[in-house]
Tab-separated table of C-alpha atoms and ligand atoms in Angstrom:
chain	number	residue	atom	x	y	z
A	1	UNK	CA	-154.977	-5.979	376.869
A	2	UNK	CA	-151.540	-7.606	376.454
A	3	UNK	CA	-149.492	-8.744	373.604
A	4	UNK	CA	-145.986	-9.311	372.627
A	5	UNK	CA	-145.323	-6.692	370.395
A	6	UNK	CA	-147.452	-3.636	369.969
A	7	UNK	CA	-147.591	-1.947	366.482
A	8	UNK	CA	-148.252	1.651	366.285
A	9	UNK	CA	-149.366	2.487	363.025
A	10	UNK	CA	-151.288	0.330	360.451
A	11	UNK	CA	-149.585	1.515	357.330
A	12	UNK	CA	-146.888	-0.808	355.420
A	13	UNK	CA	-144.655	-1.080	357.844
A	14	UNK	CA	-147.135	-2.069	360.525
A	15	UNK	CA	-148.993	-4.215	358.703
A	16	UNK	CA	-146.074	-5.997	357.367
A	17	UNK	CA	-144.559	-6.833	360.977
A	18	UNK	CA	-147.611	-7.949	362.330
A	19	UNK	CA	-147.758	-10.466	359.275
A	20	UNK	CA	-144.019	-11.553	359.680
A	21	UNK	CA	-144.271	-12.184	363.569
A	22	UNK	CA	-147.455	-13.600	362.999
A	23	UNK	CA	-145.930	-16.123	361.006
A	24	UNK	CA	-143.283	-16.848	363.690
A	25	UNK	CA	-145.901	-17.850	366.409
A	26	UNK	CA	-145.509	-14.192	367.651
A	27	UNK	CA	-148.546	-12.202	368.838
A	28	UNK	CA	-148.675	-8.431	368.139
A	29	UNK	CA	-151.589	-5.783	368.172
A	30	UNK	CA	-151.459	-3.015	365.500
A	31	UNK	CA	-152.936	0.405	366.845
A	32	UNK	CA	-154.064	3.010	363.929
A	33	UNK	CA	-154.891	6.450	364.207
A	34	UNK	CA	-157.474	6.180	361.143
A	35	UNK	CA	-159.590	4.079	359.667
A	36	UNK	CA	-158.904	1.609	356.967
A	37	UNK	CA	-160.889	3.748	354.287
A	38	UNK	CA	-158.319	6.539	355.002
A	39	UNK	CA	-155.025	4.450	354.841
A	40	UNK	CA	-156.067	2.747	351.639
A	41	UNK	CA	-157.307	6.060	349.963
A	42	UNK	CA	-153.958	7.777	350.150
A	43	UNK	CA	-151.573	7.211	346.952
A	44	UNK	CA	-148.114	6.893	347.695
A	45	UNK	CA	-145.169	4.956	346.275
A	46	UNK	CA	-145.538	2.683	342.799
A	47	UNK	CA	-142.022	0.986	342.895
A	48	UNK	CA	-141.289	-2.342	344.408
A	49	UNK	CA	-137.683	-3.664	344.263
A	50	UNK	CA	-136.795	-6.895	343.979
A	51	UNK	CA	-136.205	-7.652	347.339
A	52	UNK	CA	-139.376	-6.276	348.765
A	53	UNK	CA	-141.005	-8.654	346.281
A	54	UNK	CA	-139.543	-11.671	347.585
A	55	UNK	CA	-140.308	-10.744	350.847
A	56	UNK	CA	-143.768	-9.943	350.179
A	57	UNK	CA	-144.027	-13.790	348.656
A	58	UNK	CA	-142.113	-15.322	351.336
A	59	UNK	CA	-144.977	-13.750	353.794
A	60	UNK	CA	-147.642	-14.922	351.881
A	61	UNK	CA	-148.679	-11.630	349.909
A	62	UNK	CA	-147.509	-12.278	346.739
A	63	UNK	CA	-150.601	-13.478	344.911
A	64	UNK	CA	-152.672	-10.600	343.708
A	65	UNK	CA	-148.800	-8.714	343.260
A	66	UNK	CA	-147.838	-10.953	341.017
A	67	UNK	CA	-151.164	-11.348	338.890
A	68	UNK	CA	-151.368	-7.588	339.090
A	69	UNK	CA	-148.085	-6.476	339.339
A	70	UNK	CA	-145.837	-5.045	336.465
A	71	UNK	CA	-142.212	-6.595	336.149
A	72	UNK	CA	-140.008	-3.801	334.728
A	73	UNK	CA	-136.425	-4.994	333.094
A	74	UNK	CA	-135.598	-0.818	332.810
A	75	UNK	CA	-136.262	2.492	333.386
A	76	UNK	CA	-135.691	5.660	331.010
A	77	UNK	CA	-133.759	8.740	331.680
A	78	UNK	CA	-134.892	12.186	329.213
A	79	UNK	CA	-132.858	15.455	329.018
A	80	UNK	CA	-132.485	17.459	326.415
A	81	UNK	CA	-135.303	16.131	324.719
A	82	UNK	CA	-133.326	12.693	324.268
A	83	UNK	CA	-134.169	9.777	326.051
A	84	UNK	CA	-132.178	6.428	327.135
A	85	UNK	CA	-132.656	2.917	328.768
A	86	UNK	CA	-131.130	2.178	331.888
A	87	UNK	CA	-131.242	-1.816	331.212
A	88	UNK	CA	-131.323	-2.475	335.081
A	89	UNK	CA	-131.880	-6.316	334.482
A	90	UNK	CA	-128.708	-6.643	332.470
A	91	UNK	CA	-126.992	-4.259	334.748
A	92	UNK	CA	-127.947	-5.306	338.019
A	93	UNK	CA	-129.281	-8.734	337.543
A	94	UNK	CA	-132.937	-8.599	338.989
A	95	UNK	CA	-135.849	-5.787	337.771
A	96	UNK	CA	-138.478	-3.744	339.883
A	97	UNK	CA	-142.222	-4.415	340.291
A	98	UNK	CA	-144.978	-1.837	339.751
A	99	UNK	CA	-147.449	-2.617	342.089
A	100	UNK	CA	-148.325	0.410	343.804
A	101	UNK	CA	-148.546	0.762	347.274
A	102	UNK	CA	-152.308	1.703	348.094
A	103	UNK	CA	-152.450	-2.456	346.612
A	104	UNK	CA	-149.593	-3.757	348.832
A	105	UNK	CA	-151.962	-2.266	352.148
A	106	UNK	CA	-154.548	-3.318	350.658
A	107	UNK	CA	-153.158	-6.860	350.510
A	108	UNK	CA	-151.439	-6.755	353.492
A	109	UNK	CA	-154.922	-5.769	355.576
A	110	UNK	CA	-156.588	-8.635	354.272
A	111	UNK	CA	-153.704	-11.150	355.830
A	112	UNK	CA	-154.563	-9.782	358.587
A	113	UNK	CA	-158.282	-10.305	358.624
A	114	UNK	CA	-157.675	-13.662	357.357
A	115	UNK	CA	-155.017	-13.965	359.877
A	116	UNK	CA	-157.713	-12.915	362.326
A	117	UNK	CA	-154.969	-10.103	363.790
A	118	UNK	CA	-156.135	-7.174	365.743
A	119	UNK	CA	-156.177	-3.481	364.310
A	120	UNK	CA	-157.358	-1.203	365.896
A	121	UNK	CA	-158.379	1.976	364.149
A	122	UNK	CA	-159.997	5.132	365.365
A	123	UNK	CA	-157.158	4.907	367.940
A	124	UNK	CA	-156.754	8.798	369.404
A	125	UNK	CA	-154.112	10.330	372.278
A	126	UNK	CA	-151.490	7.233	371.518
A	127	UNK	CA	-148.851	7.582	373.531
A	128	UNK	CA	-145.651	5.390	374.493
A	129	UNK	CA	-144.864	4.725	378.546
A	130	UNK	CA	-142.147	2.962	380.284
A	131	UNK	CA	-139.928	2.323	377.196
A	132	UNK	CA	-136.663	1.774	378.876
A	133	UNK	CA	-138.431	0.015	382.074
A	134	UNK	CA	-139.340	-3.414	382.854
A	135	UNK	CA	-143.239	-2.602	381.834
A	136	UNK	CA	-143.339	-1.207	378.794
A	137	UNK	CA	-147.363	-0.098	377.575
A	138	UNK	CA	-149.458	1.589	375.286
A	139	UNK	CA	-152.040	3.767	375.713
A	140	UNK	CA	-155.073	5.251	374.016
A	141	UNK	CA	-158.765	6.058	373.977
A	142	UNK	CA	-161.335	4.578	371.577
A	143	UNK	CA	-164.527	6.033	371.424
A	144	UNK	CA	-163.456	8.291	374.171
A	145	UNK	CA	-162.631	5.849	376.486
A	146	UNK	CA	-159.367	5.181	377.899
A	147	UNK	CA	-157.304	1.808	376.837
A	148	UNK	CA	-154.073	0.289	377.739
A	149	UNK	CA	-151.765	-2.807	376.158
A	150	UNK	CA	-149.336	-3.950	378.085
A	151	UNK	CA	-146.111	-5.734	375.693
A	152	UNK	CA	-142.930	-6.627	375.610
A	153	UNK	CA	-141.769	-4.720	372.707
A	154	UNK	CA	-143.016	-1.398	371.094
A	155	UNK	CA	-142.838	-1.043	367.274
A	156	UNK	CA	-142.927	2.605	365.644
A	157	UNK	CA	-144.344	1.643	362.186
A	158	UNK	CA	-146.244	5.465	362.761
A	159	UNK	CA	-144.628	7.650	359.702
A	160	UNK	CA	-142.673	10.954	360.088
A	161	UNK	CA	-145.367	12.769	361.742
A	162	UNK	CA	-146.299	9.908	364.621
A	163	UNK	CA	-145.686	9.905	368.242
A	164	UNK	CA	-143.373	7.020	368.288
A	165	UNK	CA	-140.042	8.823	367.603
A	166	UNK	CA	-141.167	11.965	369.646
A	167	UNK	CA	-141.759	9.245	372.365
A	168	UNK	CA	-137.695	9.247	372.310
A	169	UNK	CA	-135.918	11.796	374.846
A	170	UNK	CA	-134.420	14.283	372.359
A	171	UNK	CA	-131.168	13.678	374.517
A	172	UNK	CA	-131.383	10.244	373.112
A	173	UNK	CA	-131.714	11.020	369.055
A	174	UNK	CA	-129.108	12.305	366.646
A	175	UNK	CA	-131.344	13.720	363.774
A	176	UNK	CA	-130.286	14.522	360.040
A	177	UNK	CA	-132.077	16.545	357.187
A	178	UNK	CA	-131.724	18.285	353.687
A	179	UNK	CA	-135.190	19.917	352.848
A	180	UNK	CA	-134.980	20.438	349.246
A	181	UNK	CA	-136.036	24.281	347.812
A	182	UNK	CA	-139.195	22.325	345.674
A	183	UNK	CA	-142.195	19.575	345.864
A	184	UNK	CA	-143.423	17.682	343.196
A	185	UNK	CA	-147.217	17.865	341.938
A	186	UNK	CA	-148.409	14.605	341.522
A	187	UNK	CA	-151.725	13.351	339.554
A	188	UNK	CA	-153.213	9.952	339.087
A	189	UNK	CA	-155.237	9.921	335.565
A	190	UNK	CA	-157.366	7.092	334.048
A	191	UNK	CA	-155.559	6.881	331.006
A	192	UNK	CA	-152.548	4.536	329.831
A	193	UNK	CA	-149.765	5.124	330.697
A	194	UNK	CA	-146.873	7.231	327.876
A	195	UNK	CA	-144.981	4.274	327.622
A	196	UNK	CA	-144.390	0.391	328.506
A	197	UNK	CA	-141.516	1.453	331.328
A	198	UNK	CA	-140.906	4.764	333.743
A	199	UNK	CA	-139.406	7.833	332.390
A	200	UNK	CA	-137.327	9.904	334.619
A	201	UNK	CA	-136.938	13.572	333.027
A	202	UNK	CA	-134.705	16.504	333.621
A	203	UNK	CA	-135.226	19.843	332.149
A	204	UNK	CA	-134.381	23.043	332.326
A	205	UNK	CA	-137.939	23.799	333.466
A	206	UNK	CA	-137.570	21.325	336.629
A	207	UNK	CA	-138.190	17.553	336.457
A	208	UNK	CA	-141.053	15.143	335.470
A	209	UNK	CA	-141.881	11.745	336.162
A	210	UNK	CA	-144.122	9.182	334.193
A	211	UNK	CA	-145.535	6.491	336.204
A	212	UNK	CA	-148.238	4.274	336.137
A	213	UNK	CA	-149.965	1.851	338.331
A	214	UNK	CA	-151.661	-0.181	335.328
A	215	UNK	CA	-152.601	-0.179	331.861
A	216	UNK	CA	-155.413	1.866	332.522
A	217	UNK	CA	-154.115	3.800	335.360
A	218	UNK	CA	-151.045	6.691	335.159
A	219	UNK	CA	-149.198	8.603	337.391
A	220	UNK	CA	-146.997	11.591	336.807
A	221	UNK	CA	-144.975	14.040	338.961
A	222	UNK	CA	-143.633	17.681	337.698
A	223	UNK	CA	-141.140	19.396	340.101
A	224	UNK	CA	-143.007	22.775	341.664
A	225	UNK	CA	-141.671	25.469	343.914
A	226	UNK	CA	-142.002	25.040	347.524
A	227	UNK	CA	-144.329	27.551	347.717
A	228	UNK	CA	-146.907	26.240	345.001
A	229	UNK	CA	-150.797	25.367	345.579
A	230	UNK	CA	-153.073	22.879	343.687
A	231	UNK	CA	-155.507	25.955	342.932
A	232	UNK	CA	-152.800	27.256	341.150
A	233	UNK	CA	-152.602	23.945	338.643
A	234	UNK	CA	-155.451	23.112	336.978
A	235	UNK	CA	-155.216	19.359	334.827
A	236	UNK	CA	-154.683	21.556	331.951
A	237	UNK	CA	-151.964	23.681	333.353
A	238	UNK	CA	-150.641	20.413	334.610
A	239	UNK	CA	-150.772	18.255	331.299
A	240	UNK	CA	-149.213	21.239	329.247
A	241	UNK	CA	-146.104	21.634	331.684
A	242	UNK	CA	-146.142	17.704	331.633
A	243	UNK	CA	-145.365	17.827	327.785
A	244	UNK	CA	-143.229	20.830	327.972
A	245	UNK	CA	-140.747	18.238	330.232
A	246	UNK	CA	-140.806	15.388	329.025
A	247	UNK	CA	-139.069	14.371	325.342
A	248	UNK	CA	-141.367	15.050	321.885
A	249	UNK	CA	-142.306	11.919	321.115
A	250	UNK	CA	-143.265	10.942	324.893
A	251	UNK	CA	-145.375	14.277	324.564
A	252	UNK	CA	-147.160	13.726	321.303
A	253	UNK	CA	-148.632	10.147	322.396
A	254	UNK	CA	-149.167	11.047	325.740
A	255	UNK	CA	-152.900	10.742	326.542
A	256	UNK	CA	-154.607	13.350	329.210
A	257	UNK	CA	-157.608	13.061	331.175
A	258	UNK	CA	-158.993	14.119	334.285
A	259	UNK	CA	-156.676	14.257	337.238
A	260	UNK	CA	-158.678	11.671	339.894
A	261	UNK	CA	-155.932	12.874	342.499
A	262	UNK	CA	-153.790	15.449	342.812
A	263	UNK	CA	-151.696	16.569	345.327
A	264	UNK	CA	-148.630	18.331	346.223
A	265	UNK	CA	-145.519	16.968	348.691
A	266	UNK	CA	-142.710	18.102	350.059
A	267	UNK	CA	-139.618	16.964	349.534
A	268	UNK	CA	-136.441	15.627	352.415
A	269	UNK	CA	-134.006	13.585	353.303
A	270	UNK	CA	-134.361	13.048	357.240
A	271	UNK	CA	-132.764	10.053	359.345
A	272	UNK	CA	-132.891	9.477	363.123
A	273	UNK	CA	-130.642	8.042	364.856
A	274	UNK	CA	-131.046	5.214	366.724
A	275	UNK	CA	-133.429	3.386	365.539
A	276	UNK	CA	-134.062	1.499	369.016
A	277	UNK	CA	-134.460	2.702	372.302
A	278	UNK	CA	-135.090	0.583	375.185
A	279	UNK	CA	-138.180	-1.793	374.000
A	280	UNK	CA	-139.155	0.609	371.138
A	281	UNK	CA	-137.853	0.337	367.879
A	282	UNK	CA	-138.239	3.221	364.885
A	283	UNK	CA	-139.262	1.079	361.966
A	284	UNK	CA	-139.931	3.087	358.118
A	285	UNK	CA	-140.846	6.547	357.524
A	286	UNK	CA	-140.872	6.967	361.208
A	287	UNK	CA	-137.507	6.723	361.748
A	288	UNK	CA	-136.230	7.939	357.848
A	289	UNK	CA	-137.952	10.156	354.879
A	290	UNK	CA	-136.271	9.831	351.345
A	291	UNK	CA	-137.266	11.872	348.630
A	292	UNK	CA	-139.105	9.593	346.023
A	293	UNK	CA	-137.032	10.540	343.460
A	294	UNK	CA	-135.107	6.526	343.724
A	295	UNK	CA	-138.300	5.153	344.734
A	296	UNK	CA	-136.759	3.806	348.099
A	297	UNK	CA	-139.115	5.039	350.923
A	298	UNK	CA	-141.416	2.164	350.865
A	299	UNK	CA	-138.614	-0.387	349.884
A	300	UNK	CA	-136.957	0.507	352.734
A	301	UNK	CA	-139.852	0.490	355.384
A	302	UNK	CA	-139.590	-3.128	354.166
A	303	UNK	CA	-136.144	-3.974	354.761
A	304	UNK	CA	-136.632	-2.171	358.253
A	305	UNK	CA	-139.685	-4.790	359.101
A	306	UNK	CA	-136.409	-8.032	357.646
A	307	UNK	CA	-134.344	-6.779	359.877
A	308	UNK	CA	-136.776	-5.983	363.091
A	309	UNK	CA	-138.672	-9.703	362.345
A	310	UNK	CA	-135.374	-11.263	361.902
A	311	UNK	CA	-134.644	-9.886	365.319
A	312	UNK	CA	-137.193	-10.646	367.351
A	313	UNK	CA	-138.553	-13.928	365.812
A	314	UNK	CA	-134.498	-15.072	367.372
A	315	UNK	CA	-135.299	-13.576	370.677
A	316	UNK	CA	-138.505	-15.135	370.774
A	317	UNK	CA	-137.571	-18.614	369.399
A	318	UNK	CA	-134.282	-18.887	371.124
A	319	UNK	CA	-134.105	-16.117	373.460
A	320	UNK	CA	-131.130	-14.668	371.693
A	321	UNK	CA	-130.931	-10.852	372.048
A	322	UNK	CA	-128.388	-10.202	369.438
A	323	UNK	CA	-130.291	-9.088	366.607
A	324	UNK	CA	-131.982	-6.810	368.714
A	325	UNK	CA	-128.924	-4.690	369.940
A	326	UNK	CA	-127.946	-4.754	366.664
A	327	UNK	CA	-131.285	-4.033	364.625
A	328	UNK	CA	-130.314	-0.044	364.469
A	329	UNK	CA	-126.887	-0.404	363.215
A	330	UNK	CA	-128.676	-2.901	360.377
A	331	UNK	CA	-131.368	-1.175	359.370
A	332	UNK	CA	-129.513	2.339	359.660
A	333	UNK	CA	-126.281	0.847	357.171
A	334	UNK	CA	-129.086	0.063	354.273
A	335	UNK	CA	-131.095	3.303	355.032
A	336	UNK	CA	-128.269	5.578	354.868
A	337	UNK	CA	-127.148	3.753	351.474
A	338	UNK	CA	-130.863	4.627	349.885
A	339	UNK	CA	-130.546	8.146	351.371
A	340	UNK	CA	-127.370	8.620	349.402
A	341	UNK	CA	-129.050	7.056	346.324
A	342	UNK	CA	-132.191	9.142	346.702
A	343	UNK	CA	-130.455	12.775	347.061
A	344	UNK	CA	-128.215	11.727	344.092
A	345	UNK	CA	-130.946	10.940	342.338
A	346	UNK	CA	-132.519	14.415	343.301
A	347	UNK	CA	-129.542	16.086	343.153
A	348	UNK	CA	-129.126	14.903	339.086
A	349	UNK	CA	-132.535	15.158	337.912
A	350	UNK	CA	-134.129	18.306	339.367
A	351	UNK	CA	-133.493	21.868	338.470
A	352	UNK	CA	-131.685	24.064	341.440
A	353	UNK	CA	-131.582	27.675	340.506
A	354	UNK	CA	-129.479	28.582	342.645
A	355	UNK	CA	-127.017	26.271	341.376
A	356	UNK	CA	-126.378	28.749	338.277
A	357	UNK	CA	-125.072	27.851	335.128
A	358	UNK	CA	-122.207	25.747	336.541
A	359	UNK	CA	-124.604	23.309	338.121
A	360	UNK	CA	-126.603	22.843	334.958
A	361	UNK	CA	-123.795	21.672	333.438
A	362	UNK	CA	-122.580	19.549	335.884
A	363	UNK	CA	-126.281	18.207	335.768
A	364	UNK	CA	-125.911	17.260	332.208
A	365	UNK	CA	-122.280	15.852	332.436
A	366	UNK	CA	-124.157	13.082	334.780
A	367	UNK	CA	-126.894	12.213	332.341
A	368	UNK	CA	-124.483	12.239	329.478
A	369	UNK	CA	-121.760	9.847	331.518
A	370	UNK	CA	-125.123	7.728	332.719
A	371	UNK	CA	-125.796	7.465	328.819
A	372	UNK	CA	-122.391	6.404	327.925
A	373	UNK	CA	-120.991	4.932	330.927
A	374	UNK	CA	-121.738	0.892	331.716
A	375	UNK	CA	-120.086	1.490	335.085
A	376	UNK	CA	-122.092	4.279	336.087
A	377	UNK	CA	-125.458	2.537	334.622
A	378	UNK	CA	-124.509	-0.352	336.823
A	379	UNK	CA	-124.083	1.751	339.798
A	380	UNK	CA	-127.630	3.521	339.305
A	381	UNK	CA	-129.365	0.052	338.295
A	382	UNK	CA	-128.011	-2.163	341.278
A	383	UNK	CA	-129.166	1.026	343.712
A	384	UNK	CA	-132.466	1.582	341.617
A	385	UNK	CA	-133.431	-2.092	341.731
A	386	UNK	CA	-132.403	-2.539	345.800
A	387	UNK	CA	-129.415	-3.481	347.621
A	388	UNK	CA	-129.055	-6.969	349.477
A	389	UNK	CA	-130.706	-7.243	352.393
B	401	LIG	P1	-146.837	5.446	356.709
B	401	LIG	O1	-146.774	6.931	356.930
B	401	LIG	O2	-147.268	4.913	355.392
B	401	LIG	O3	-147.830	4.793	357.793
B	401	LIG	C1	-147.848	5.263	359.128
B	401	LIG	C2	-149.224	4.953	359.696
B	401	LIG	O4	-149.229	5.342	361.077
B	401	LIG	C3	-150.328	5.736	359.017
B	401	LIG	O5	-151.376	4.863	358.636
B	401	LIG	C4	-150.781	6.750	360.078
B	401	LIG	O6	-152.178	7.012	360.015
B	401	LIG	C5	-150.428	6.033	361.357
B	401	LIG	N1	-150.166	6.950	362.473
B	401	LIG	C6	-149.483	8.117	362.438
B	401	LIG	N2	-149.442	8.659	363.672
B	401	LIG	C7	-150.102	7.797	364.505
B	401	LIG	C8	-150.396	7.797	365.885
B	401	LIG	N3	-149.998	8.789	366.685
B	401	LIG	N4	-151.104	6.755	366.399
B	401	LIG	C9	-151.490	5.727	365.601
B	401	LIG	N5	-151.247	5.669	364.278
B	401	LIG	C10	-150.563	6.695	363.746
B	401	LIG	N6	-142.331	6.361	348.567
B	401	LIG	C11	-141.948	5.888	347.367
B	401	LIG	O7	-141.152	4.947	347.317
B	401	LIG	N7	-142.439	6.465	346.212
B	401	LIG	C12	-143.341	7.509	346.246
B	401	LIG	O8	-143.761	8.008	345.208
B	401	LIG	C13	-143.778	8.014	347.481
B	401	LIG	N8	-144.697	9.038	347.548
B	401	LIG	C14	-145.078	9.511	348.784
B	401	LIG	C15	-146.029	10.563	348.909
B	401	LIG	C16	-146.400	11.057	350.172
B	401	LIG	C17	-147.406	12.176	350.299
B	401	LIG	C18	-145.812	10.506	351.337
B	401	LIG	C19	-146.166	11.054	352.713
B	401	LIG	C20	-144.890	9.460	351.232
B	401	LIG	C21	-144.525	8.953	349.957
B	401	LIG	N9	-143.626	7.893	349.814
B	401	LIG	C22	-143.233	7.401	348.621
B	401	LIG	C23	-143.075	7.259	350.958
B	401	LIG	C24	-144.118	6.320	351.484
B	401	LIG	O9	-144.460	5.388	350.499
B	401	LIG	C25	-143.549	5.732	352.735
B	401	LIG	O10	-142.183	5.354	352.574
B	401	LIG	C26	-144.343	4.568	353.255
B	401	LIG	O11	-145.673	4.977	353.373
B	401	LIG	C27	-143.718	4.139	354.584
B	401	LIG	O12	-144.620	3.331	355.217
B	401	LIG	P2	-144.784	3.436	356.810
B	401	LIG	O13	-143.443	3.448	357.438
B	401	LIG	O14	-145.763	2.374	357.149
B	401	LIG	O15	-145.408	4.889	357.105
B	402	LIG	C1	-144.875	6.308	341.508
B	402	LIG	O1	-145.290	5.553	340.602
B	402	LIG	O2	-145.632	6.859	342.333
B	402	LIG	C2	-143.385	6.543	341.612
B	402	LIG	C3	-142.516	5.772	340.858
B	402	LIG	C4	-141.150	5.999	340.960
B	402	LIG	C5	-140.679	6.987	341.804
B	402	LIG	C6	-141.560	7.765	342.572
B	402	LIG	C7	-142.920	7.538	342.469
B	402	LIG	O3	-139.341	7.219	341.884
């Protein structure tokens, strides 16, 4: 097989290239380790900022979103059993969409069926040849039997754990991390959610988030140690830590139910450097992991797909390489910027023990100037709701 651009990985950031360059006349394949059932049962991010939204309608996936889809003018920050509104539409101008992001693959596979683009799934053995030659290819087996596509250009879209940035001599990457000392415990409930808007909570107990993907459909996060296991946290275990975290009144109206997922992740910050070598580009979690404290990882697999479309729709079109050699130093300016954002984020609202007493207080001296401070509101809000593009 050949094609212009060969996609490995059919999550968001796949998916979404092969619906930009699609509608730029250019052809790509997308190759998937798993099937479709798989990719659209995991549950990820809920957050969509504002600039992921307008890209999502400029591509033509904005329908269901915005039927669907939550607009949210604020979020809420809790400690010490006292909550306040970060007003990030006055503050920054432009709010966030909750639409999570099992709906955004969901949407973004059926552009591509109605597209009539090529996934393949089932894909095993994918590995990367001839980046930095003049033949660049893909290879595979389906069924057991061996495939090739031959391409211009190679697209990582394949997450943290894929081939595509281990397809990069180690000579040739500059890598950066902070694991943090604690995951978070997430569970998806069929009940509605605390409140009308997200509550971000820190407590001396660790941190809690309330989420929700619909009226009739929450999510919440409590901060674990690293070394906890779901066996160990049954829903009631869960929902009474929950309300330990989170302020009184949130607690008291709170309805429980039956966890319909739960699971436990890991939390780090992790960037790669370059984000291009030769004909392959690193493109989303493949080439960065934030923690989801700021809600950025998915946002920025989308400004990662701007910036690679951008580039390659002007080679294409006009056979200018320019945004090309400079997609890395792009993409890698507005990752590093939501990196920052996330670990502050992190850094503020989870409990460190090993911080001591000092660090609790410095803790609450945040929250308290992000209660009283417009400036620092502002700062958090135009961060929180995306940078430009
Ligand atoms: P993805 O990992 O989503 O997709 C990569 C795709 O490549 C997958 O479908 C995988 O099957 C495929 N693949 C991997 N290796 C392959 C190979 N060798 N060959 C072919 N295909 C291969 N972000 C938030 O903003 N908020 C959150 O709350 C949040 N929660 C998260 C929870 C978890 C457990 C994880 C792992 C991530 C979470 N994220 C969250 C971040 C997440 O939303 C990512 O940023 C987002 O999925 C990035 O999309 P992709 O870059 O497409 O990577
Ligand atoms: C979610 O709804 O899953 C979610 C929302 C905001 C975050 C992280 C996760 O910061």
């Amino acid at each position: 097989m050949r094609t212009q651009v060969c996609i490995i990985g059919g999550g968001p950031s796949g998916l979404l290239l092969a619906q930009l360059l699609h509608l730029s006349g250019i052809e790509s394949v997308v190759v998937e380790r798993h099937g479709r059932t798989h990719v659209l049962a995991r549950i990820r991010a809920g957050v969509l900022e504002w600039g992921s939204v307008e890209r999502l309608r400029a591509a033509g996936l904005g329908a269901r979103m915005d039927r669907e889809g939550f607009v949210h003018g604020g979020i809420h920050l809790a400690a010490q059993n006292r909550s306040f509104r970060i007003d990030l539409q006055a503050r920054a101008g432009r709010p966030v969409m909750v639409y999570g992001q099992t709906e955004v693959t969901r949407d973004l596979y059926a552009a591509r069926d109605a597209a009539g683009g090529t996934v393949i799934h089932g894909a095993e053995g994918v590995a990367l040849h001839d980046l930095d030659g003049a033949r660049p290819h893909v290879t595979y087996s389906l069924d057991g039997v061996g495939q090739r596509i031959d391409c211009d250009f190679v697209a990582g879209c394949d997450g943290f754990h894929g081939v595509a940035r281990r397809s990069v001599p180690a000579g040739a990457l500059r890598t950066f991390e902070r694991v943090y000392p604690f995951g978070w415990l997430g569970v998806l409930s069929e009940t509605p959610p605390v409140g009308d808007e997200l509550i971000y909570a820190h407590h001396d107990r660790g941190f809690a988030l309330c989420s929700m993907r619909n009226r009739r459909l929450s999510r919440y996060y409590i901060q674990v140690p690293l070394e906890a296991r779901l066996e160990a946290w049954p829903d009631s275990a869960f929902w009474d830590e929950l309300r330990r975290r989170i302020p009184t009144d949130a607690a008291e109206r709170i309805e429980t139910g039956p966890a319909i997922e739960k699971s436990i992740v890991a939390l780090r910050s992790f960037v790669a450097e370059p984000m291009r070598w030769g004909r392959l580009f690193l493109v989303g979690d493949a080439a960065h992991i934030v923690p989801p404290t700021g809600a950025k990882g998915l946002n920025l697999a989308v400004s990662d797909v701007h910036y690679l479309h951008q580039a390659l729709a002007a080679f294409y079109r006009d056979g200018e390489a320019g945004g090309i050699e400079t997609y890395s130093a792009t993409a890698l300016r507005r990752v590093w910027k939501a990196t920052r954002f996330s670990w502050w984020m992190t850094t503020t609202l989870h409990r460190f023990p090993e911080a001591g007493n000092f660090g609790q207080r410095i803790q609450e001296s945040e929250l308290d100037d992000l209660e009283t401070s417009a400036t620092a509101q502002t700062a958090l809000a135009e961060n929180y709701v995306g940078l430009p593009f």
